[in-house]
Coordinates of C-alpha atoms in Angstrom, one line a residue:
X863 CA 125.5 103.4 67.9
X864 CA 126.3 107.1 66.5
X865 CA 128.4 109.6 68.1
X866 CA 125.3 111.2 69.3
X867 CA 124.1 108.3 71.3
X868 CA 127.6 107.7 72.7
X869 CA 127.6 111.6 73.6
X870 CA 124.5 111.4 75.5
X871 CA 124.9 108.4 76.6
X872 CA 127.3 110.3 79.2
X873 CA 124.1 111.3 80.8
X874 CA 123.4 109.6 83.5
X875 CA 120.0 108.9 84.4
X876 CA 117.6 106.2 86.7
X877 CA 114.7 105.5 88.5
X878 CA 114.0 105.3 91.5
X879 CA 113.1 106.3 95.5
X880 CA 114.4 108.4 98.8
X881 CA 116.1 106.4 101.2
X882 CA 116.4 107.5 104.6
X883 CA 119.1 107.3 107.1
X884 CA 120.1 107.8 110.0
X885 CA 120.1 107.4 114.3
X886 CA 118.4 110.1 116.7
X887 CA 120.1 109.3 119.6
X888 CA 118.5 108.0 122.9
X889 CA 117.0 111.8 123.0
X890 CA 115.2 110.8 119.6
X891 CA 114.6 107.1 120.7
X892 CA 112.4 108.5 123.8
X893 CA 110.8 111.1 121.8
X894 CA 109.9 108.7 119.1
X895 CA 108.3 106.4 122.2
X896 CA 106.2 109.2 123.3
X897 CA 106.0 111.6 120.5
X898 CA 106.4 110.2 116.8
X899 CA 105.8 113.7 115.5
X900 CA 108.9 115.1 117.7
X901 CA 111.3 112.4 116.0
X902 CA 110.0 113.2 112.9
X903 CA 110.7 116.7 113.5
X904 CA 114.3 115.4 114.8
X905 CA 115.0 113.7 112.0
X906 CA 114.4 116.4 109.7
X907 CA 116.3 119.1 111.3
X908 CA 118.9 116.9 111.7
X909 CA 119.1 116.2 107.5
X910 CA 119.0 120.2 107.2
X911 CA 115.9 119.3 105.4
X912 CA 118.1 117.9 102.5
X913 CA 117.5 114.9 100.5
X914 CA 120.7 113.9 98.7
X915 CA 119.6 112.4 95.0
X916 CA 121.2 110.5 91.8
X917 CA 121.9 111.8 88.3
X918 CA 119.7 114.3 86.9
X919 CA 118.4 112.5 84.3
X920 CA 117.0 109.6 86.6
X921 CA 113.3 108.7 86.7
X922 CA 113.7 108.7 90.3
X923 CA 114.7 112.4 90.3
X924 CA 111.5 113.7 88.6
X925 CA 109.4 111.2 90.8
X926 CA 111.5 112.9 93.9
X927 CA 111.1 116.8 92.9
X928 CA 107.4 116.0 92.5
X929 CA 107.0 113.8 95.9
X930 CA 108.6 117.4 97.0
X931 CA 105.8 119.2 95.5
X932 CA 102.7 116.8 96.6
X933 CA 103.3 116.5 100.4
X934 CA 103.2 119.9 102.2
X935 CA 104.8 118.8 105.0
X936 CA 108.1 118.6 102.6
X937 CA 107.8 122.3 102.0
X938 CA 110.9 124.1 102.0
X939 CA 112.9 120.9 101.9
X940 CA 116.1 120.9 99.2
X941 CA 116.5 118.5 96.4
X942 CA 120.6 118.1 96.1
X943 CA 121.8 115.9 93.0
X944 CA 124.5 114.0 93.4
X945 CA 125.5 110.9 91.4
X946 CA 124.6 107.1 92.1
X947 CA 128.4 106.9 93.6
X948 CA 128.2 110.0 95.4
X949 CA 124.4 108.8 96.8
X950 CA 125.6 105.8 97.7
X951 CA 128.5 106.4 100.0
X952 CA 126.9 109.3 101.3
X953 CA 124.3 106.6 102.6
X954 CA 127.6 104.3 103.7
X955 CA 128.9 106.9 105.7
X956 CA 126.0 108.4 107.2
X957 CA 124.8 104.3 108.7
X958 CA 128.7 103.6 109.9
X959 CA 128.5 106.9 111.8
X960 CA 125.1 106.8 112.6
X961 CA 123.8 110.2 111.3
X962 CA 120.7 110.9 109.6
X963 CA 120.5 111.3 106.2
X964 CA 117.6 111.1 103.2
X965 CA 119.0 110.0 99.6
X966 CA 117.3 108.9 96.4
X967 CA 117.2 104.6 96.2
X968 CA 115.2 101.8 94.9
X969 CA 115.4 97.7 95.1
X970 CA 116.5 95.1 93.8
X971 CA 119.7 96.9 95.0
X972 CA 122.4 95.4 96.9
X973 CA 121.9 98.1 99.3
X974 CA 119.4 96.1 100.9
X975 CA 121.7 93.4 101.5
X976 CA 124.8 95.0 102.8
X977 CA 122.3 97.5 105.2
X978 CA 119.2 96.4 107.6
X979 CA 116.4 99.1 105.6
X980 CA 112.7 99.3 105.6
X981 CA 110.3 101.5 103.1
X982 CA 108.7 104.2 104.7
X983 CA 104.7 104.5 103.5
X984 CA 104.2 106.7 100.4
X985 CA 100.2 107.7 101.4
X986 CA 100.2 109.9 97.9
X987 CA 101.6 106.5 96.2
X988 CA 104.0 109.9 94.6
X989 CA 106.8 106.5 93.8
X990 CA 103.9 104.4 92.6
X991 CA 104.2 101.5 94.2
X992 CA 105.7 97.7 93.1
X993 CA 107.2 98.0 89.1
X994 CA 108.3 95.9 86.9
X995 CA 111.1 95.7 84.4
X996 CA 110.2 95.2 80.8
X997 CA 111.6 94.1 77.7
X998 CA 111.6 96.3 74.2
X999 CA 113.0 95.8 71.2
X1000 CA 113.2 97.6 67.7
X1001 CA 110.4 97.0 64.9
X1002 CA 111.9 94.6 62.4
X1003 CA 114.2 92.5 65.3
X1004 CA 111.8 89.4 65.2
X1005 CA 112.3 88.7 61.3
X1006 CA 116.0 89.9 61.7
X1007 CA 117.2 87.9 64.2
X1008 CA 114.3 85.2 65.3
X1009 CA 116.6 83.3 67.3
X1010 CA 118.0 86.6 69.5
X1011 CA 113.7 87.6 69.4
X1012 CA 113.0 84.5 71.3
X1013 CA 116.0 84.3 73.9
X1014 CA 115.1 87.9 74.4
X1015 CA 111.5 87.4 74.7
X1016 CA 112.1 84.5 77.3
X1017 CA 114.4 86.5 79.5
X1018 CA 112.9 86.2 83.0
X1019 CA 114.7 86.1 86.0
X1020 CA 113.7 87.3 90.6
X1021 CA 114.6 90.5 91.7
X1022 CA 116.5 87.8 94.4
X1023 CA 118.7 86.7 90.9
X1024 CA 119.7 90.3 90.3
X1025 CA 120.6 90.9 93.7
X1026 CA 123.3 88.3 93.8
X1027 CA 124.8 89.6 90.7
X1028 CA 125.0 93.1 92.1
X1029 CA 126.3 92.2 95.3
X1030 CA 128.6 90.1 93.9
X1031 CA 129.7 92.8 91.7
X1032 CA 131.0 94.3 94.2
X1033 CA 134.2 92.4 94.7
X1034 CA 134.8 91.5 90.9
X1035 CA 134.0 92.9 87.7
X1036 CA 129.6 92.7 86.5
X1037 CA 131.3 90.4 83.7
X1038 CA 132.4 88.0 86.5
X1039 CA 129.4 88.3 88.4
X1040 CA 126.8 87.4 85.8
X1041 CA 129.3 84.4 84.7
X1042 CA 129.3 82.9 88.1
X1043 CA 125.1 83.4 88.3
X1044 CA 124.7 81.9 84.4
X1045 CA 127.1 79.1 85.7
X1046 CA 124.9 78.0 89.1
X1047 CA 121.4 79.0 86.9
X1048 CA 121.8 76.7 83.9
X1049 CA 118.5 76.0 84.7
X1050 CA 117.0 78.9 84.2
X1051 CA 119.3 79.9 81.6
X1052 CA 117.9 76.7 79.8
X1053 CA 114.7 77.9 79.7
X1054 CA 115.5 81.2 77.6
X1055 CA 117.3 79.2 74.9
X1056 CA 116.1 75.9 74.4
X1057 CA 115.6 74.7 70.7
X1058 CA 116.7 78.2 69.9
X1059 CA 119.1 77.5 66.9
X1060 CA 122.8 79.4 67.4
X1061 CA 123.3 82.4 65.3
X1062 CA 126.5 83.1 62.9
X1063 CA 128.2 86.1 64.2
X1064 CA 125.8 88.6 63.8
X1065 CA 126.0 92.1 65.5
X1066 CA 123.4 93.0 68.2
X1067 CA 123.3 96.2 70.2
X1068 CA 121.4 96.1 73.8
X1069 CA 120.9 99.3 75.6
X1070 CA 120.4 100.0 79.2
X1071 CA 120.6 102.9 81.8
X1072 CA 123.8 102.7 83.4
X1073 CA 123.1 101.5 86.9
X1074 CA 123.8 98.9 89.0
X1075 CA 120.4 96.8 88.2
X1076 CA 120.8 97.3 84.5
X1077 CA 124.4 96.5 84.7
X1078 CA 123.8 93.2 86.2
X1079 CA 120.6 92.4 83.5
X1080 CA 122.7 93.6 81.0
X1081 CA 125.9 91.6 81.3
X1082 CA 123.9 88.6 81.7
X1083 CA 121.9 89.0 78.7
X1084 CA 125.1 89.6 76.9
X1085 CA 126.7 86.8 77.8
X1086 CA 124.0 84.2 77.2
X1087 CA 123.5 85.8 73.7
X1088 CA 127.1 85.6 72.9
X1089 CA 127.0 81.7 74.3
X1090 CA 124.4 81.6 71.3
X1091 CA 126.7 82.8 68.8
X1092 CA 126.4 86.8 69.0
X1093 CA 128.3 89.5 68.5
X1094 CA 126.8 91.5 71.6
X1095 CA 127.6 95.5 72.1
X1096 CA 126.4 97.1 75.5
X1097 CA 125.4 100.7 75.4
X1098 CA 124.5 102.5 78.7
X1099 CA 122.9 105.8 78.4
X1100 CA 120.2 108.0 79.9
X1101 CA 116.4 106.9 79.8
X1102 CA 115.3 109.0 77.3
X1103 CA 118.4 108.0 74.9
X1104 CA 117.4 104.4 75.7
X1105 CA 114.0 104.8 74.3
X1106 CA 114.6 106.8 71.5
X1107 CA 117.2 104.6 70.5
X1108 CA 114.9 101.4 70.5
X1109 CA 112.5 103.5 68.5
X1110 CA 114.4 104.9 66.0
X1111 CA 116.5 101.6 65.2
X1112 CA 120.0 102.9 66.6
X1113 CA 119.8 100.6 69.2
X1114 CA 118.3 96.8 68.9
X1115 CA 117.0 95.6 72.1
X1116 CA 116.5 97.3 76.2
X1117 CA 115.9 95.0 79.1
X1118 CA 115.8 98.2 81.1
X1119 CA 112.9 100.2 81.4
X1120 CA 111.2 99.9 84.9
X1121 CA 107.2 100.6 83.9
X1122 CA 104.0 101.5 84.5
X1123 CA 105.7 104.4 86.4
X1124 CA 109.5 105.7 86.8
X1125 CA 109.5 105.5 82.8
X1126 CA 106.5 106.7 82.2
X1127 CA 106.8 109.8 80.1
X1128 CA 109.4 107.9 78.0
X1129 CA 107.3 105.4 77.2
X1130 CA 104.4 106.7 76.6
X1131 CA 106.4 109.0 73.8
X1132 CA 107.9 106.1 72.2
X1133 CA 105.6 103.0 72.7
X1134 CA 103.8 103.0 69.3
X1135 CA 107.6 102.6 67.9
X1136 CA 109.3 99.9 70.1
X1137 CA 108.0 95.9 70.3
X1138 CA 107.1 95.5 73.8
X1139 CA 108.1 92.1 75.3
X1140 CA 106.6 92.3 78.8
X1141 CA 108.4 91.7 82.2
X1142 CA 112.0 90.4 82.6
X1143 CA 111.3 90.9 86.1
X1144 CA 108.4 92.2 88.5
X1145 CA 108.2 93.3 92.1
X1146 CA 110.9 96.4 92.1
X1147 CA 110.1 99.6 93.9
X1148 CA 110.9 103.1 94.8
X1149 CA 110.1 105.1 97.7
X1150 CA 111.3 106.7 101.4
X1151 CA 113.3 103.5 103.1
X1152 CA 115.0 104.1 106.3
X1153 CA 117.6 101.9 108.4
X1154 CA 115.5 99.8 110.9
X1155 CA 116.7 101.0 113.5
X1156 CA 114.9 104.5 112.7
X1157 CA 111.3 104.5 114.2
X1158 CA 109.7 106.4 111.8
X1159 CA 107.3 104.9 109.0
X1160 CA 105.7 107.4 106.6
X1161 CA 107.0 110.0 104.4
X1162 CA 104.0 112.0 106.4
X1163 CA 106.3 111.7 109.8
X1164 CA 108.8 114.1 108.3
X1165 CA 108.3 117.9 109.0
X1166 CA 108.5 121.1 106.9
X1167 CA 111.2 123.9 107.4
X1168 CA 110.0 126.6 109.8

């Protein structure tokens, strides 16, 4: 990939939901008993009326700004990007001190395995609902590289799978992660690249968005492609880089794109260009989730800034 890919592939971009944190205190447990609307309104004081986001490239931050704009009861709420780092151990500290606080998440993430959350109901379905993530690939790969076509076009694997790579990503290195999973999945790894003849060396370039869920789909892909005799390069940049890349040739193949929503815009710009495989994975999601302990459910609970 070009220096300009590289370049802005420094952007860092996702999609994604809000997740909610935080403990009201017996005050706001009683309140919640006999009032939901006075938690709410505790909750969101006690936030500042802030919701703490990811990179500002992220499909998640457009879905957010618009969320913002569609419920009134949001009016006069802030919209602070941060970083996926910065998001998430924001949201660590917040739950271990028990203090509220609203950030931008999604699943699979291991998030929902270290931490007890829930979704909070999206009424203007602003997130969209359940996703999936799909496959693309450039024009041309299928009579370039038939053999990297099919493995890529069998790829398949539960939001459960990718969750045990990123949490076990946590204590080693994504590389060690996804080794372990292809190690106790030969199964399933089977599946992707049986009769598939090995290839001779040759040079393939996947790109993804650089978070955590791509990580983990990426490495894995890589390493059962390299088991089959390629040359693999990963290239994580921001969404729109990702598609453009796959459209324009720069980049071969993308097991990243989360669709019919977060990507939306992206693909709809570039899908007359790319080779679209279909789902590597369906039932992700974005939208408000809250510890369990919180008793609130709906993004319509919160309250707007007097």
């Amino acid at each position: 990939m070009n220096v300009k890919w590289k370049k802005l592939g420094l952007m860092a971009g996702l999609s994604l939901s809000l997740v909610v944190a935080g403990c009201g205190g017996e005050e706001a447990s009683s309140n919640a008993e006999n009032n939901g609307e006075g938690a709410a309104t505790n909750y969101s004081e006690e936030v500042d009326y802030t919701i703490t986001g990811i990179e500002p490239g992220a499909g998640i931050t457009e879905q957010t700004r618009n969320t913002l704009e569609e419920y009134e009861n949001l009016a006069g709420w802030e919209f602070q990007e941060s970083s996926t780092a910065g998001m998430l151990g924001s949201l660590d500290e917040a739950i271990r001190n028990e203090e509220p606080i609203i950030v931008t998440g999604w699943s699979p993430h291991y998030k929902f395995t270290k931490y007890d959350l829930k979704y909070l109901e999206d009424p203007k379905g602003t997130y969209g609902g359940t996703e999936n993530i799909n496959t693309i690939v450039r024009k041309g790969l299928e009579e370039d590289m038939p053999n990297a076509y099919t493995i890529l076009d069998r790829f398949h694997w539960e939001p459960e799978d990718m969750e045990q790579v990123m949490f076990a990503a946590q204590d080693v290195s994504f590389e060690e992660a996804a080794s372990k999973w292809i190690e106790e999945n030969q199964d399933k790894v089977n599946e992707w690249t049986d009769g598939v003849e090995k290839a001779n060396g040759e040079s393939i370039e996947i790109v993804i968005t650089p978070w955590d869920t791509e990580r983990a789909s990426g490495e894995v892909v890589k390493q059962v492609l390299e088991q089959h005799g390629f040359k693999v390069k990963v290239t994580p940049v921001d969404p729109a880089i990702m598609f453009e890349a796959i459209a324009t040739g720069e980049g071969d193949a993308s097991v990243a794109p989360w669709l019919p929503n977060t990507h939306k815009s992206f693909y709809e710009k570039h899908k007359d260009n790319v080779v679209d495989l279909g789902e590597n994975l369906t039932g992700t999601r974005t939208g408000l989730v809250v510890p369990a302990y919180m008793d609130i459910d709906s993004i319509e609970d919160l309250q707007p800034k007097e």
